[in-house]
Amino acid sequence: MAKSISIDRTKRLAEEPNKGHNRWHPDIPPALEVEPLEEVVLETRDSSDGQIRPGVTAADLLRMDSKVVHPLTGPVYVKGAHPGDLLEIEYLKITPERHGWTRFVPGLGFLCDLFAAPYLVHWNLENDWATSPSLPGVRIPSSAFMGTAGLAPSHDQLREWTRREGELSDRGGLVFLPDASSAVPADEPIASHGLRTIPPRENGGNGDIKQITQGSRLFIPVNVDGALYSVGDAHFAQGDSECCGTAIETGGTVVVRFRIHPGEALRHGIRWPRFAHPGFFTAPEWAAPRDFIATMGMPIREDGANDGGNITLAARNAVIHMIDLLEERGWTREQAYIICSVAVDLKISNVVDVPNVVVSAVLPEAIFEA
């Protein structure tokens, strides 16, 4: 029988602190110990820690605790894993829950300056499709993956990453610095020093990479004995960019298997995660849609000035142009932004044709029911 961590989905993470955490810290005790090659079943909460349930409204979003994201299940101690090893995590099965949601709120998201009011879409997740009364005629196919998965950092990494993010904050960058409020575990010094889970880092974390679906393999350098793997933030589906700030968020159950590659990270100087998939990460007609429409973005500011080579500006313009296109078809700007976040893939078309590098936003037409 597979080892597992089960959770009570009627409870918040703070009510089951022995099952998970919402900060990265090397001293968080493991919730489970496993041998390499054992199958392990992990139940996870949605990224809001259960705050967004059926019946919740957009107005409710402004009253929610934003410091509880992302509730992770774990850590899992993998016997025999040591610093310098490379841990391979194989995703054997990913099963989403039946309810999902997508939202944007003021101050967050790729186009947060253009959307000042909160907006929320609830999804019904049935028969491998997501549908919503808020987006009549739209069907999003299942391509479930875990948005956040990583290993514990070492104490040295904790100090270094805290320093560099603090410096970025001092330069005016948007950074979520360590904060003991709503931290799980609440024990010190973990609560005050633990890193927030919002950004991904060298230990993995919140990469929101939609290609890491069932059947994929994630490779992360081991930083501490036992590796201490944790996972959460299940997504039913997502567009490449998750531009509004969320995908189709849901709880999930994931079955994983671990392999240790001894000394591999140290031997080859591997500092960053890698991932692979032996087959199609999703159905081929969705991975490379045969019927699509796309908009192009280039690094041209609204005042007409050329900001040569600015990939971020090119991506922003591609999304804005796709929102414009969807508005032409009768969707509101808010609906269009949601559709972009859950179904539109941003692709870097070129980075060499300076000054006008190109990012394309690709929308599969099959999400719209005939």
mmCIF file of C-alpha atoms in Angstrom:
data_model
loop_
_atom_site.group_PDB
_atom_site.id
_atom_site.type_symbol
_atom_site.label_atom_id
_atom_site.label_comp_id
_atom_site.label_asym_id
_atom_site.label_seq_id
_atom_site.Cartn_x
_atom_site.Cartn_y
_atom_site.Cartn_z
ATOM 1 C CA MET A 1 0.000 0.000 0.000
ATOM 2 C CA ALA A 2 1.385 3.430 -0.996
ATOM 3 C CA LYS A 3 2.447 5.824 1.723
ATOM 4 C CA SER A 4 0.403 9.005 1.845
ATOM 5 C CA ILE A 5 -0.376 12.336 3.416
ATOM 6 C CA SER A 6 -4.127 12.845 3.531
ATOM 7 C CA ILE A 7 -5.782 16.122 4.505
ATOM 8 C CA ASP A 8 -9.178 17.274 5.708
ATOM 9 C CA ARG A 9 -10.382 19.633 2.970
ATOM 10 C CA THR A 10 -12.911 21.215 5.320
ATOM 11 C CA LYS A 11 -9.987 22.590 7.353
ATOM 12 C CA ARG A 12 -7.378 25.252 6.649
ATOM 13 C CA LEU A 13 -3.671 24.442 6.704
ATOM 14 C CA ALA A 14 -3.198 26.097 10.120
ATOM 15 C CA GLU A 15 -5.629 23.546 11.555
ATOM 16 C CA GLU A 16 -3.427 20.687 10.296
ATOM 17 C CA PRO A 17 0.082 22.137 10.636
ATOM 18 C CA ASN A 18 1.652 18.675 10.797
ATOM 19 C CA LYS A 19 0.519 18.043 7.214
ATOM 20 C CA GLY A 20 2.157 20.970 5.446
ATOM 21 C CA HIS A 21 3.552 24.500 5.388
ATOM 22 C CA ASN A 22 3.359 27.804 3.485
ATOM 23 C CA ARG A 23 6.944 29.014 3.870
ATOM 24 C CA TRP A 24 10.259 27.539 2.678
ATOM 25 C CA HIS A 25 12.700 26.758 5.507
ATOM 26 C CA PRO A 26 15.164 23.890 6.067
ATOM 27 C CA ASP A 27 14.043 23.291 9.662
ATOM 28 C CA ILE A 28 10.426 22.386 8.884
ATOM 29 C CA PRO A 29 10.112 18.788 10.113
ATOM 30 C CA PRO A 30 9.099 16.143 7.576
ATOM 31 C CA ALA A 31 5.512 14.925 7.547
ATOM 32 C CA LEU A 32 6.467 11.608 5.930
ATOM 33 C CA GLU A 33 9.549 9.468 5.282
ATOM 34 C CA VAL A 34 9.790 7.293 2.170
ATOM 35 C CA GLU A 35 12.262 5.092 0.353
ATOM 36 C CA PRO A 36 13.335 5.883 -3.211
ATOM 37 C CA LEU A 37 11.013 4.305 -5.831
ATOM 38 C CA GLU A 38 8.079 4.077 -3.405
ATOM 39 C CA GLU A 39 4.782 5.440 -4.702
ATOM 40 C CA VAL A 40 3.615 8.332 -2.553
ATOM 41 C CA VAL A 41 0.103 9.839 -2.529
ATOM 42 C CA LEU A 42 -0.196 13.496 -1.511
ATOM 43 C CA GLU A 43 -3.463 15.395 -1.125
ATOM 44 C CA THR A 44 -3.226 19.174 -1.561
ATOM 45 C CA ARG A 45 -5.299 22.271 -0.888
ATOM 46 C CA ASP A 46 -6.005 24.952 -3.468
ATOM 47 C CA SER A 47 -3.683 27.957 -3.603
ATOM 48 C CA SER A 48 -6.061 30.139 -1.540
ATOM 49 C CA ASP A 49 -5.940 27.630 1.349
ATOM 50 C CA GLY A 50 -9.657 26.954 1.021
ATOM 51 C CA GLN A 51 -10.766 30.579 1.136
ATOM 52 C CA ILE A 52 -12.348 30.528 -2.324
ATOM 53 C CA ARG A 53 -15.273 28.115 -2.315
ATOM 54 C CA PRO A 54 -18.541 28.001 -4.279
ATOM 55 C CA GLY A 55 -20.593 31.072 -3.397
ATOM 56 C CA VAL A 56 -17.612 33.347 -2.722
ATOM 57 C CA THR A 57 -17.870 36.619 -4.669
ATOM 58 C CA ALA A 58 -15.338 39.027 -6.175
ATOM 59 C CA ALA A 59 -16.035 41.487 -3.357
ATOM 60 C CA ASP A 60 -15.000 38.819 -0.851
ATOM 61 C CA LEU A 61 -11.522 38.625 -2.417
ATOM 62 C CA LEU A 62 -10.458 41.933 -0.875
ATOM 63 C CA ARG A 63 -11.115 40.580 2.626
ATOM 64 C CA MET A 64 -9.066 37.415 2.234
ATOM 65 C CA ASP A 65 -5.719 36.624 3.813
ATOM 66 C CA SER A 66 -3.143 36.833 1.022
ATOM 67 C CA LYS A 67 -0.312 35.620 3.238
ATOM 68 C CA VAL A 68 -1.509 32.007 3.348
ATOM 69 C CA VAL A 69 -0.627 31.142 -0.257
ATOM 70 C CA HIS A 70 0.500 28.545 -1.200
ATOM 71 C CA PRO A 71 -0.401 25.790 1.298
ATOM 72 C CA LEU A 72 1.981 22.934 0.518
ATOM 73 C CA THR A 73 1.687 19.313 1.541
ATOM 74 C CA GLY A 74 4.880 17.894 3.036
ATOM 75 C CA PRO A 75 7.765 17.929 3.458
ATOM 76 C CA VAL A 76 8.531 14.363 2.369
ATOM 77 C CA TYR A 77 11.893 13.028 3.555
ATOM 78 C CA VAL A 78 13.454 10.834 0.872
ATOM 79 C CA LYS A 79 15.821 8.397 2.537
ATOM 80 C CA GLY A 80 19.329 8.456 1.125
ATOM 81 C CA ALA A 81 19.109 11.904 -0.479
ATOM 82 C CA HIS A 82 22.001 14.231 0.368
ATOM 83 C CA PRO A 83 23.237 17.672 -0.699
ATOM 84 C CA GLY A 84 24.868 17.461 -4.123
ATOM 85 C CA ASP A 85 22.454 14.781 -5.344
ATOM 86 C CA LEU A 86 19.841 15.389 -8.004
ATOM 87 C CA LEU A 87 16.317 14.343 -7.032
ATOM 88 C CA GLU A 88 14.006 13.128 -9.784
ATOM 89 C CA ILE A 89 10.294 13.437 -9.071
ATOM 90 C CA GLU A 90 8.089 11.398 -11.399
ATOM 91 C CA TYR A 91 4.432 12.432 -11.582
ATOM 92 C CA LEU A 92 2.489 9.205 -11.888
ATOM 93 C CA LYS A 93 -1.015 10.633 -11.513
ATOM 94 C CA ILE A 94 -2.574 14.056 -10.917
ATOM 95 C CA THR A 95 -6.285 14.220 -10.032
ATOM 96 C CA PRO A 96 -7.963 17.630 -9.628
ATOM 97 C CA GLU A 97 -10.950 18.317 -7.405
ATOM 98 C CA ARG A 98 -14.393 19.172 -8.844
ATOM 99 C CA HIS A 99 -14.416 22.927 -8.159
ATOM 100 C CA GLY A 100 -11.971 25.474 -9.547
ATOM 101 C CA TRP A 101 -11.597 29.234 -9.713
ATOM 102 C CA THR A 102 -9.697 32.005 -11.491
ATOM 103 C CA ARG A 103 -9.375 35.498 -10.105
ATOM 104 C CA PHE A 104 -7.505 38.735 -10.376
ATOM 105 C CA VAL A 105 -7.165 41.408 -7.710
ATOM 106 C CA PRO A 106 -5.771 44.957 -7.619
ATOM 107 C CA GLY A 107 -1.988 45.147 -7.537
ATOM 108 C CA LEU A 108 -1.281 41.633 -8.809
ATOM 109 C CA GLY A 109 -1.134 40.104 -12.281
ATOM 110 C CA PHE A 110 0.747 40.969 -15.466
ATOM 111 C CA LEU A 111 -1.632 43.824 -16.374
ATOM 112 C CA CYS A 112 -2.484 44.909 -12.843
ATOM 113 C CA ASP A 113 -2.261 48.582 -13.838
ATOM 114 C CA LEU A 114 -5.130 48.097 -16.297
ATOM 115 C CA PHE A 115 -7.539 46.219 -14.013
ATOM 116 C CA ALA A 116 -8.404 48.077 -10.821
ATOM 117 C CA ALA A 117 -11.323 45.971 -9.552
ATOM 118 C CA PRO A 118 -11.343 42.343 -8.363
ATOM 119 C CA TYR A 119 -12.909 39.693 -10.599
ATOM 120 C CA LEU A 120 -13.687 36.037 -9.941
ATOM 121 C CA VAL A 121 -14.766 33.086 -12.085
ATOM 122 C CA HIS A 122 -15.918 29.773 -10.589
ATOM 123 C CA TRP A 123 -15.397 26.644 -12.702
ATOM 124 C CA ASN A 124 -17.162 23.291 -12.775
ATOM 125 C CA LEU A 125 -14.513 20.613 -13.377
ATOM 126 C CA GLU A 126 -16.199 17.539 -14.828
ATOM 127 C CA ASN A 127 -15.461 14.946 -17.517
ATOM 128 C CA ASP A 128 -12.049 16.496 -18.268
ATOM 129 C CA TRP A 129 -13.548 19.920 -19.063
ATOM 130 C CA ALA A 130 -13.835 23.191 -17.163
ATOM 131 C CA THR A 131 -16.965 25.249 -17.765
ATOM 132 C CA SER A 132 -18.316 28.346 -16.047
ATOM 133 C CA PRO A 133 -21.582 30.301 -16.125
ATOM 134 C CA SER A 134 -19.368 33.389 -16.135
ATOM 135 C CA LEU A 135 -17.966 32.399 -19.549
ATOM 136 C CA PRO A 136 -20.836 30.839 -21.478
ATOM 137 C CA GLY A 137 -19.732 28.812 -24.474
ATOM 138 C CA VAL A 138 -16.145 28.342 -23.250
ATOM 139 C CA ARG A 139 -14.770 24.874 -22.492
ATOM 140 C CA ILE A 140 -11.216 24.440 -21.245
ATOM 141 C CA PRO A 141 -9.725 20.927 -21.514
ATOM 142 C CA SER A 142 -8.030 19.328 -18.538
ATOM 143 C CA SER A 143 -4.242 19.477 -18.479
ATOM 144 C CA ALA A 144 -3.721 19.151 -14.749
ATOM 145 C CA PHE A 145 -0.381 19.915 -13.136
ATOM 146 C CA MET A 146 1.063 21.005 -9.811
ATOM 147 C CA GLY A 147 1.912 24.700 -9.903
ATOM 148 C CA THR A 148 4.230 24.587 -6.882
ATOM 149 C CA ALA A 149 6.697 21.807 -6.125
ATOM 150 C CA GLY A 150 10.131 22.072 -4.591
ATOM 151 C CA LEU A 151 12.750 21.047 -2.076
ATOM 152 C CA ALA A 152 13.822 22.750 1.127
ATOM 153 C CA PRO A 153 16.618 25.299 0.771
ATOM 154 C CA SER A 154 19.771 25.049 2.828
ATOM 155 C CA HIS A 155 20.454 27.616 5.557
ATOM 156 C CA ASP A 156 23.032 29.260 3.283
ATOM 157 C CA GLN A 157 20.520 29.502 0.458
ATOM 158 C CA LEU A 158 17.903 30.893 2.836
ATOM 159 C CA ARG A 159 20.254 33.688 3.851
ATOM 160 C CA GLU A 160 21.421 34.419 0.303
ATOM 161 C CA TRP A 161 17.950 34.491 -1.245
ATOM 162 C CA THR A 162 16.636 36.680 1.584
ATOM 163 C CA ARG A 163 19.517 39.088 0.973
ATOM 164 C CA ARG A 164 19.082 39.324 -2.791
ATOM 165 C CA GLU A 165 15.305 39.740 -2.581
ATOM 166 C CA GLY A 166 15.747 42.404 0.082
ATOM 167 C CA GLU A 167 18.094 44.269 -2.233
ATOM 168 C CA LEU A 168 15.557 44.065 -5.042
ATOM 169 C CA SER A 169 12.883 45.417 -2.703
ATOM 170 C CA ASP A 170 15.197 48.296 -1.770
ATOM 171 C CA ARG A 171 15.516 49.110 -5.494
ATOM 172 C CA GLY A 172 11.733 49.369 -5.764
ATOM 173 C CA GLY A 173 11.010 45.862 -7.008
ATOM 174 C CA LEU A 174 7.807 44.040 -6.061
ATOM 175 C CA VAL A 175 8.940 41.404 -3.564
ATOM 176 C CA PHE A 176 7.076 39.452 -0.891
ATOM 177 C CA LEU A 177 9.576 39.470 1.941
ATOM 178 C CA PRO A 178 9.538 37.094 4.945
ATOM 179 C CA ASP A 179 6.521 37.745 7.142
ATOM 180 C CA ALA A 180 5.466 35.774 10.213
ATOM 181 C CA SER A 181 1.807 36.723 9.791
ATOM 182 C CA SER A 182 -0.237 33.616 8.881
ATOM 183 C CA ALA A 183 2.947 31.555 8.546
ATOM 184 C CA VAL A 184 2.667 27.779 8.912
ATOM 185 C CA PRO A 185 4.438 26.517 10.896
ATOM 186 C CA ALA A 186 4.086 29.409 13.323
ATOM 187 C CA ASP A 187 7.177 28.338 15.269
ATOM 188 C CA GLU A 188 10.130 30.707 15.425
ATOM 189 C CA PRO A 189 12.508 31.311 13.769
ATOM 190 C CA ILE A 190 10.766 29.535 10.870
ATOM 191 C CA ALA A 191 7.784 31.921 10.823
ATOM 192 C CA SER A 192 9.894 35.087 10.679
ATOM 193 C CA HIS A 193 12.711 33.799 8.454
ATOM 194 C CA GLY A 194 10.873 31.409 6.135
ATOM 195 C CA LEU A 195 10.710 32.458 2.487
ATOM 196 C CA ARG A 196 7.359 33.217 0.901
ATOM 197 C CA THR A 197 6.228 30.751 -1.750
ATOM 198 C CA ILE A 198 5.160 33.348 -4.342
ATOM 199 C CA PRO A 199 8.332 33.245 -6.506
ATOM 200 C CA PRO A 200 10.120 30.141 -7.772
ATOM 201 C CA ARG A 201 13.806 29.827 -6.960
ATOM 202 C CA GLU A 202 16.695 27.386 -7.401
ATOM 203 C CA ASN A 203 14.838 24.896 -5.189
ATOM 204 C CA GLY A 204 11.869 24.819 -7.581
ATOM 205 C CA GLY A 205 8.700 26.166 -6.020
ATOM 206 C CA ASN A 206 5.984 28.166 -7.737
ATOM 207 C CA GLY A 207 7.101 27.791 -11.341
ATOM 208 C CA ASP A 208 3.533 27.375 -12.670
ATOM 209 C CA ILE A 209 4.910 25.346 -15.589
ATOM 210 C CA LYS A 210 1.992 23.797 -17.421
ATOM 211 C CA GLN A 211 4.142 21.170 -19.157
ATOM 212 C CA ILE A 212 4.882 19.346 -15.859
ATOM 213 C CA THR A 213 1.792 17.184 -16.192
ATOM 214 C CA GLN A 214 1.130 13.536 -15.429
ATOM 215 C CA GLY A 215 4.004 11.433 -16.747
ATOM 216 C CA SER A 216 6.576 14.208 -16.449
ATOM 217 C CA ARG A 217 9.798 14.173 -14.470
ATOM 218 C CA LEU A 218 11.077 17.107 -12.436
ATOM 219 C CA PHE A 219 14.773 17.261 -11.483
ATOM 220 C CA ILE A 220 15.882 19.480 -8.560
ATOM 221 C CA PRO A 221 19.302 19.752 -6.860
ATOM 222 C CA VAL A 222 19.200 18.482 -3.280
ATOM 223 C CA ASN A 223 20.172 21.053 -0.644
ATOM 224 C CA VAL A 224 19.521 19.240 2.650
ATOM 225 C CA ASP A 225 19.535 15.650 3.861
ATOM 226 C CA GLY A 226 16.316 13.917 2.825
ATOM 227 C CA ALA A 227 15.646 16.554 0.131
ATOM 228 C CA LEU A 228 12.354 17.554 1.867
ATOM 229 C CA TYR A 229 9.953 17.664 -1.088
ATOM 230 C CA SER A 230 6.662 19.577 -0.838
ATOM 231 C CA VAL A 231 3.883 20.152 -3.347
ATOM 232 C CA GLY A 232 0.616 22.071 -3.824
ATOM 233 C CA ASP A 233 -1.131 24.685 -5.959
ATOM 234 C CA ALA A 234 -2.852 22.248 -8.332
ATOM 235 C CA HIS A 235 -4.084 23.668 -11.632
ATOM 236 C CA PHE A 236 -6.740 22.111 -13.847
ATOM 237 C CA ALA A 237 -5.455 24.111 -16.828
ATOM 238 C CA GLN A 238 -3.418 27.226 -17.583
ATOM 239 C CA GLY A 239 -2.202 29.335 -20.448
ATOM 240 C CA ASP A 240 1.544 29.781 -20.735
ATOM 241 C CA SER A 241 2.010 32.984 -18.703
ATOM 242 C CA GLU A 242 -0.928 32.746 -16.238
ATOM 243 C CA CYS A 243 -1.192 36.442 -17.022
ATOM 244 C CA CYS A 244 -4.044 37.488 -14.720
ATOM 245 C CA GLY A 245 -2.235 35.963 -11.739
ATOM 246 C CA THR A 246 -4.107 32.669 -11.445
ATOM 247 C CA ALA A 247 -4.939 29.650 -13.591
ATOM 248 C CA ILE A 248 -7.903 27.331 -13.048
ATOM 249 C CA GLU A 249 -6.979 26.794 -9.412
ATOM 250 C CA THR A 250 -8.132 23.734 -7.512
ATOM 251 C CA GLY A 251 -7.207 21.202 -4.889
ATOM 252 C CA GLY A 252 -5.691 17.973 -6.094
ATOM 253 C CA THR A 253 -4.220 14.585 -5.353
ATOM 254 C CA VAL A 254 -0.821 13.715 -6.797
ATOM 255 C CA VAL A 255 0.986 10.382 -6.906
ATOM 256 C CA VAL A 256 4.763 10.689 -7.171
ATOM 257 C CA ARG A 257 7.836 8.483 -7.165
ATOM 258 C CA PHE A 258 11.355 9.624 -6.261
ATOM 259 C CA ARG A 259 14.707 8.614 -7.726
ATOM 260 C CA ILE A 260 18.050 9.802 -6.382
ATOM 261 C CA HIS A 261 20.907 10.524 -8.773
ATOM 262 C CA PRO A 262 23.860 10.497 -6.329
ATOM 263 C CA GLY A 263 26.246 13.427 -6.663
ATOM 264 C CA GLU A 264 24.805 14.403 -10.040
ATOM 265 C CA ALA A 265 24.079 18.034 -9.183
ATOM 266 C CA LEU A 266 27.515 18.565 -7.634
ATOM 267 C CA ARG A 267 29.331 16.718 -10.422
ATOM 268 C CA HIS A 268 27.762 18.740 -13.218
ATOM 269 C CA GLY A 269 27.263 22.039 -11.404
ATOM 270 C CA ILE A 270 23.458 21.814 -11.699
ATOM 271 C CA ARG A 271 21.949 24.671 -9.695
ATOM 272 C CA TRP A 272 18.520 25.059 -11.300
ATOM 273 C CA PRO A 273 15.584 22.693 -11.818
ATOM 274 C CA ARG A 274 14.966 20.836 -15.072
ATOM 275 C CA PHE A 275 11.972 18.891 -16.321
ATOM 276 C CA ALA A 276 11.199 16.333 -18.999
ATOM 277 C CA HIS A 277 8.261 14.430 -20.448
ATOM 278 C CA PRO A 278 8.606 11.191 -22.439
ATOM 279 C CA GLY A 279 5.384 11.794 -24.388
ATOM 280 C CA PHE A 280 2.992 14.637 -25.144
ATOM 281 C CA PHE A 281 2.443 16.725 -22.017
ATOM 282 C CA THR A 282 -1.179 17.083 -23.088
ATOM 283 C CA ALA A 283 -3.279 15.988 -26.049
ATOM 284 C CA PRO A 284 -1.389 17.026 -29.218
ATOM 285 C CA GLU A 285 -4.292 19.057 -30.587
ATOM 286 C CA TRP A 286 -4.043 21.270 -27.483
ATOM 287 C CA ALA A 287 -0.256 21.256 -27.142
ATOM 288 C CA ALA A 288 -0.007 22.582 -30.716
ATOM 289 C CA PRO A 289 -3.541 23.657 -31.657
ATOM 290 C CA ARG A 290 -4.417 23.038 -35.291
ATOM 291 C CA ASP A 291 -6.927 25.896 -35.287
ATOM 292 C CA PHE A 292 -5.775 29.057 -33.563
ATOM 293 C CA ILE A 293 -5.585 32.806 -33.814
ATOM 294 C CA ALA A 294 -2.634 34.819 -32.516
ATOM 295 C CA THR A 295 -1.687 38.408 -31.827
ATOM 296 C CA MET A 296 1.825 39.825 -31.996
ATOM 297 C CA GLY A 297 3.528 42.058 -29.466
ATOM 298 C CA MET A 298 6.631 44.180 -29.958
ATOM 299 C CA PRO A 299 8.540 46.489 -27.588
ATOM 300 C CA ILE A 300 6.773 49.701 -28.578
ATOM 301 C CA ARG A 301 5.504 51.920 -25.753
ATOM 302 C CA GLU A 302 2.116 53.645 -25.834
ATOM 303 C CA ASP A 303 3.815 56.952 -26.660
ATOM 304 C CA GLY A 304 5.333 55.334 -29.756
ATOM 305 C CA ALA A 305 8.862 55.076 -28.372
ATOM 306 C CA ASN A 306 10.843 51.949 -29.200
ATOM 307 C CA ASP A 307 12.142 50.078 -26.136
ATOM 308 C CA GLY A 308 14.353 47.761 -28.172
ATOM 309 C CA GLY A 309 14.794 44.210 -26.910
ATOM 310 C CA ASN A 310 12.293 44.533 -24.048
ATOM 311 C CA ILE A 311 10.709 41.068 -24.066
ATOM 312 C CA THR A 312 8.441 41.937 -21.140
ATOM 313 C CA LEU A 313 6.946 44.883 -23.019
ATOM 314 C CA ALA A 314 6.506 42.741 -26.139
ATOM 315 C CA ALA A 315 4.659 40.126 -24.045
ATOM 316 C CA ARG A 316 2.490 42.805 -22.439
ATOM 317 C CA ASN A 317 1.507 44.162 -25.842
ATOM 318 C CA ALA A 318 0.719 40.678 -27.154
ATOM 319 C CA VAL A 319 -1.698 40.089 -24.256
ATOM 320 C CA ILE A 320 -3.305 43.523 -24.626
ATOM 321 C CA HIS A 321 -3.832 42.915 -28.335
ATOM 322 C CA MET A 322 -5.419 39.523 -27.578
ATOM 323 C CA ILE A 323 -7.759 41.169 -25.067
ATOM 324 C CA ASP A 324 -8.670 43.683 -27.789
ATOM 325 C CA LEU A 325 -9.386 40.812 -30.190
ATOM 326 C CA LEU A 326 -11.624 39.051 -27.682
ATOM 327 C CA GLU A 327 -13.461 42.315 -27.037
ATOM 328 C CA GLU A 328 -14.136 42.522 -30.767
ATOM 329 C CA ARG A 329 -15.863 39.137 -30.410
ATOM 330 C CA GLY A 330 -18.155 40.421 -27.657
ATOM 331 C CA TRP A 331 -16.352 39.491 -24.455
ATOM 332 C CA THR A 332 -15.801 42.065 -21.712
ATOM 333 C CA ARG A 333 -12.233 43.065 -20.916
ATOM 334 C CA GLU A 334 -12.468 41.186 -17.626
ATOM 335 C CA GLN A 335 -13.692 38.005 -19.321
ATOM 336 C CA ALA A 336 -10.981 38.362 -21.954
ATOM 337 C CA TYR A 337 -8.257 38.700 -19.319
ATOM 338 C CA ILE A 338 -9.458 35.494 -17.648
ATOM 339 C CA ILE A 339 -9.534 33.639 -20.985
ATOM 340 C CA CYS A 340 -5.968 34.779 -21.679
ATOM 341 C CA SER A 341 -4.795 33.512 -18.302
ATOM 342 C CA VAL A 342 -6.309 30.036 -18.611
ATOM 343 C CA ALA A 343 -6.032 29.336 -22.348
ATOM 344 C CA VAL A 344 -3.655 31.685 -24.220
ATOM 345 C CA ASP A 345 -0.002 30.690 -24.637
ATOM 346 C CA LEU A 346 2.675 33.369 -24.880
ATOM 347 C CA LYS A 347 5.484 32.304 -27.196
ATOM 348 C CA ILE A 348 8.762 34.092 -27.807
ATOM 349 C CA SER A 349 8.760 34.226 -31.576
ATOM 350 C CA ASN A 350 12.154 35.892 -31.882
ATOM 351 C CA VAL A 351 14.766 37.608 -29.747
ATOM 352 C CA VAL A 352 17.198 38.479 -32.554
ATOM 353 C CA ASP A 353 15.371 40.835 -34.899
ATOM 354 C CA VAL A 354 16.290 43.901 -32.914
ATOM 355 C CA PRO A 355 14.977 46.341 -32.062
ATOM 356 C CA ASN A 356 11.576 44.696 -32.498
ATOM 357 C CA VAL A 357 11.671 41.322 -30.783
ATOM 358 C CA VAL A 358 8.322 39.517 -31.042
ATOM 359 C CA VAL A 359 6.117 37.705 -28.535
ATOM 360 C CA SER A 360 2.995 35.993 -29.891
ATOM 361 C CA ALA A 361 -0.165 35.256 -27.921
ATOM 362 C CA VAL A 362 -1.794 32.070 -29.264
ATOM 363 C CA LEU A 363 -5.475 31.316 -28.630
ATOM 364 C CA PRO A 364 -6.877 27.851 -29.532
ATOM 365 C CA GLU A 365 -10.244 28.372 -31.236
ATOM 366 C CA ALA A 366 -11.524 24.987 -30.035
ATOM 367 C CA ILE A 367 -12.185 26.305 -26.522
ATOM 368 C CA PHE A 368 -15.252 28.028 -27.961
ATOM 369 C CA GLU A 369 -18.279 25.792 -28.442
ATOM 370 C CA ALA A 370 -19.760 26.030 -31.929
#
